[in-house]
Short mmCIF file of C-alpha atoms in Angstrom, two decimals:
data_model
loop_
_atom_site.label_atom_id
_atom_site.label_comp_id
_atom_site.label_asym_id
_atom_site.label_seq_id
_atom_site.Cartn_x
_atom_site.Cartn_y
_atom_site.Cartn_z
CA MET A 1 -13.56 -6.77 10.09
CA THR A 2 -12.91 -4.10 13.16
CA TRP A 3 -14.05 -0.52 13.22
CA VAL A 4 -12.12 2.30 14.90
CA CYS A 5 -13.89 4.88 16.64
CA PRO A 6 -12.19 8.52 15.66
CA LYS A 7 -12.78 9.77 18.63
CA CYS A 8 -11.84 7.35 21.10
CA GLU A 9 -9.95 5.15 19.21
CA ARG A 10 -12.01 2.54 20.84
CA GLU A 11 -11.77 -0.78 18.26
CA LEU A 12 -15.16 -2.12 17.87
CA LYS A 13 -17.05 -4.24 15.52
CA SER A 14 -18.82 -1.98 13.18
CA GLU A 15 -19.87 1.60 13.20
CA LYS A 16 -23.33 0.94 13.91
CA GLN A 17 -21.82 -0.37 17.72
CA THR A 18 -23.07 1.65 20.67
CA HIS A 19 -20.17 1.99 23.01
CA TYR A 20 -19.04 4.68 25.68
CA CYS A 21 -17.00 6.98 24.22
CA ALA A 22 -14.45 8.73 26.17
CA LYS A 23 -10.11 8.33 25.51
CA VAL A 24 -9.41 6.82 29.03
CA ASN A 25 -5.52 6.38 29.83
CA LEU A 26 -4.93 3.31 31.35
CA ASP A 27 -2.73 4.41 33.86
CA THR A 28 -5.98 6.87 35.14
CA LEU A 29 -7.50 3.16 36.42
CA PHE A 30 -4.98 2.71 38.54
CA LYS A 31 -3.53 5.95 40.27
CA GLY A 32 -3.52 5.84 43.63
CA LYS A 33 -3.68 2.11 43.19
CA SER A 34 -1.16 -0.46 45.08
CA ASP A 35 2.00 -1.84 42.50
CA GLU A 36 0.87 -5.67 43.37
CA LEU A 37 -2.30 -4.61 41.79
CA LEU A 38 -0.77 -2.92 38.83
CA LEU A 39 1.52 -6.46 38.98
CA THR A 40 -1.59 -8.79 39.20
CA PHE A 41 -3.07 -6.67 36.16
CA ASP A 42 -0.01 -6.97 33.86
CA LYS A 43 0.02 -10.87 34.55
CA LEU A 44 -3.93 -10.74 33.37
CA LEU A 45 -2.93 -8.55 30.63
CA LEU A 46 0.25 -10.28 29.56
CA PHE A 47 -1.64 -13.61 29.66
CA VAL A 48 -4.30 -12.45 26.84
CA ALA A 49 -2.92 -10.15 24.73
CA ASP A 50 -1.42 -12.13 22.02
CA TRP A 51 -4.33 -14.23 21.69
CA ASP A 52 -5.45 -13.65 17.93
CA ASP A 53 -8.15 -10.39 17.09
CA VAL A 54 -8.23 -9.40 20.94
CA ALA A 55 -8.92 -5.79 21.36
CA ILE A 56 -8.27 -4.45 24.73
CA SER A 57 -9.65 -0.76 25.33
CA THR A 58 -10.34 1.41 28.47
CA THR A 59 -13.34 3.33 30.02
CA PRO A 60 -13.73 5.29 32.41
CA ASN A 61 -14.35 2.30 34.93
CA CYS A 62 -12.69 -0.73 33.07
CA VAL A 63 -10.28 -2.98 30.85
CA VAL A 64 -12.45 -4.49 28.85
CA PHE A 65 -11.06 -7.84 25.99
CA VAL A 66 -13.24 -8.60 22.98
CA HIS A 67 -12.67 -11.57 20.44
CA ASP A 68 -15.92 -10.93 18.38
CA GLN A 69 -17.65 -10.17 21.57
CA THR A 70 -16.92 -8.89 25.02
CA PHE A 71 -14.97 -12.15 27.00
CA LEU A 72 -13.16 -10.61 29.68
CA VAL A 73 -13.40 -7.48 31.94
CA VAL A 74 -11.21 -5.89 34.24
CA LYS A 75 -12.37 -3.37 37.01
CA PRO A 76 -9.55 -2.20 38.95
CA MET A 77 -11.17 -1.21 42.32
CA LYS A 78 -9.74 0.36 45.69
CA ALA A 79 -7.84 -2.81 46.68
CA THR A 80 -8.89 -5.27 44.10
CA LEU A 81 -9.30 -6.19 40.56
CA ASP A 82 -13.16 -7.41 39.54
CA VAL A 83 -12.45 -9.70 37.20
CA LYS A 84 -15.60 -10.80 35.09
CA PHE A 85 -15.23 -13.58 32.10
CA TYR A 86 -18.20 -15.74 30.86
CA SER A 87 -18.74 -19.22 30.90
CA THR A 88 -21.79 -21.35 29.51
CA SER A 89 -22.39 -23.77 32.91
CA PRO A 90 -21.51 -22.83 36.01
CA LEU A 91 -17.89 -23.31 37.12
CA ALA A 92 -16.18 -26.39 38.59
CA GLY A 93 -13.37 -25.48 40.95
CA LEU A 94 -13.59 -21.83 41.39
CA VAL A 95 -16.13 -20.59 42.76
CA PRO A 96 -17.03 -16.59 42.21
CA TYR A 97 -17.50 -13.97 44.14
CA LYS A 98 -20.94 -13.06 42.10
CA SER A 99 -22.37 -15.24 39.04
CA LEU A 100 -25.21 -14.41 36.69
CA ILE A 101 -26.57 -15.32 34.01
CA TYR A 102 -26.76 -12.81 31.22
CA SER A 103 -27.80 -13.57 27.41
CA GLY A 104 -27.85 -17.53 28.10
CA ARG A 105 -24.31 -16.92 29.71
CA TYR A 106 -22.86 -16.88 33.43
CA ALA A 107 -20.97 -13.64 34.15
CA ASN A 108 -18.09 -15.13 36.76
CA HIS A 109 -16.47 -12.10 39.00
CA PHE A 110 -13.53 -12.59 41.19
CA ARG A 111 -12.03 -10.20 43.58
CA VAL A 112 -8.53 -10.61 42.62
CA SER A 113 -5.63 -8.82 44.73
CA LYS A 114 -2.67 -10.80 44.55
CA LEU A 115 -0.78 -12.24 41.74
CA GLU A 116 -1.00 -15.90 44.05
CA ASP A 117 -5.22 -15.37 43.26
CA LEU A 118 -4.59 -15.62 39.28
CA THR A 119 -4.21 -19.91 39.09
CA PRO A 120 -4.08 -22.04 36.17
CA ILE A 121 -7.69 -22.54 36.74
CA MET A 122 -8.75 -19.37 36.47
CA PHE A 123 -6.58 -18.68 33.15
CA LYS A 124 -8.48 -21.75 31.95
CA TYR A 125 -11.78 -20.56 32.10
CA ILE A 126 -10.55 -17.22 30.95
CA ARG A 127 -9.13 -18.87 27.57
CA GLU A 128 -12.51 -20.67 27.50
CA SER A 129 -14.46 -17.17 27.93
CA TYR A 130 -12.68 -16.18 25.13
CA GLU A 131 -13.72 -19.62 22.80
CA LEU A 132 -16.99 -19.33 23.75
CA LEU A 133 -17.81 -17.06 20.89
#
């Protein structure tokens, strides 16, 4: 069961969960960004949006996708999206921009700037990140 913060309207696991409490419109994250970048984000959003129990919220810097815990974070940058998702081991067949071990899991970062950067193997790993939790 989730709790919705009355100030920022973010869905959280519980009332005591800490979070950045600010109401942020998704459009403001993409203001001044290319149409291609927005289309790329939309493709990611459509891929994930219908999965069971996914809460999608915005912060001043990124879009957070949560299923029990955060499984995907998309940060719009000047010309790219920083796409972060988690795995239990290094990824095979996909080389991240950056990969850090965080809470016993790999936090894998990818820089994506066009639709073609979103490959089937990346979508496979994003789904596995969702299923980790």
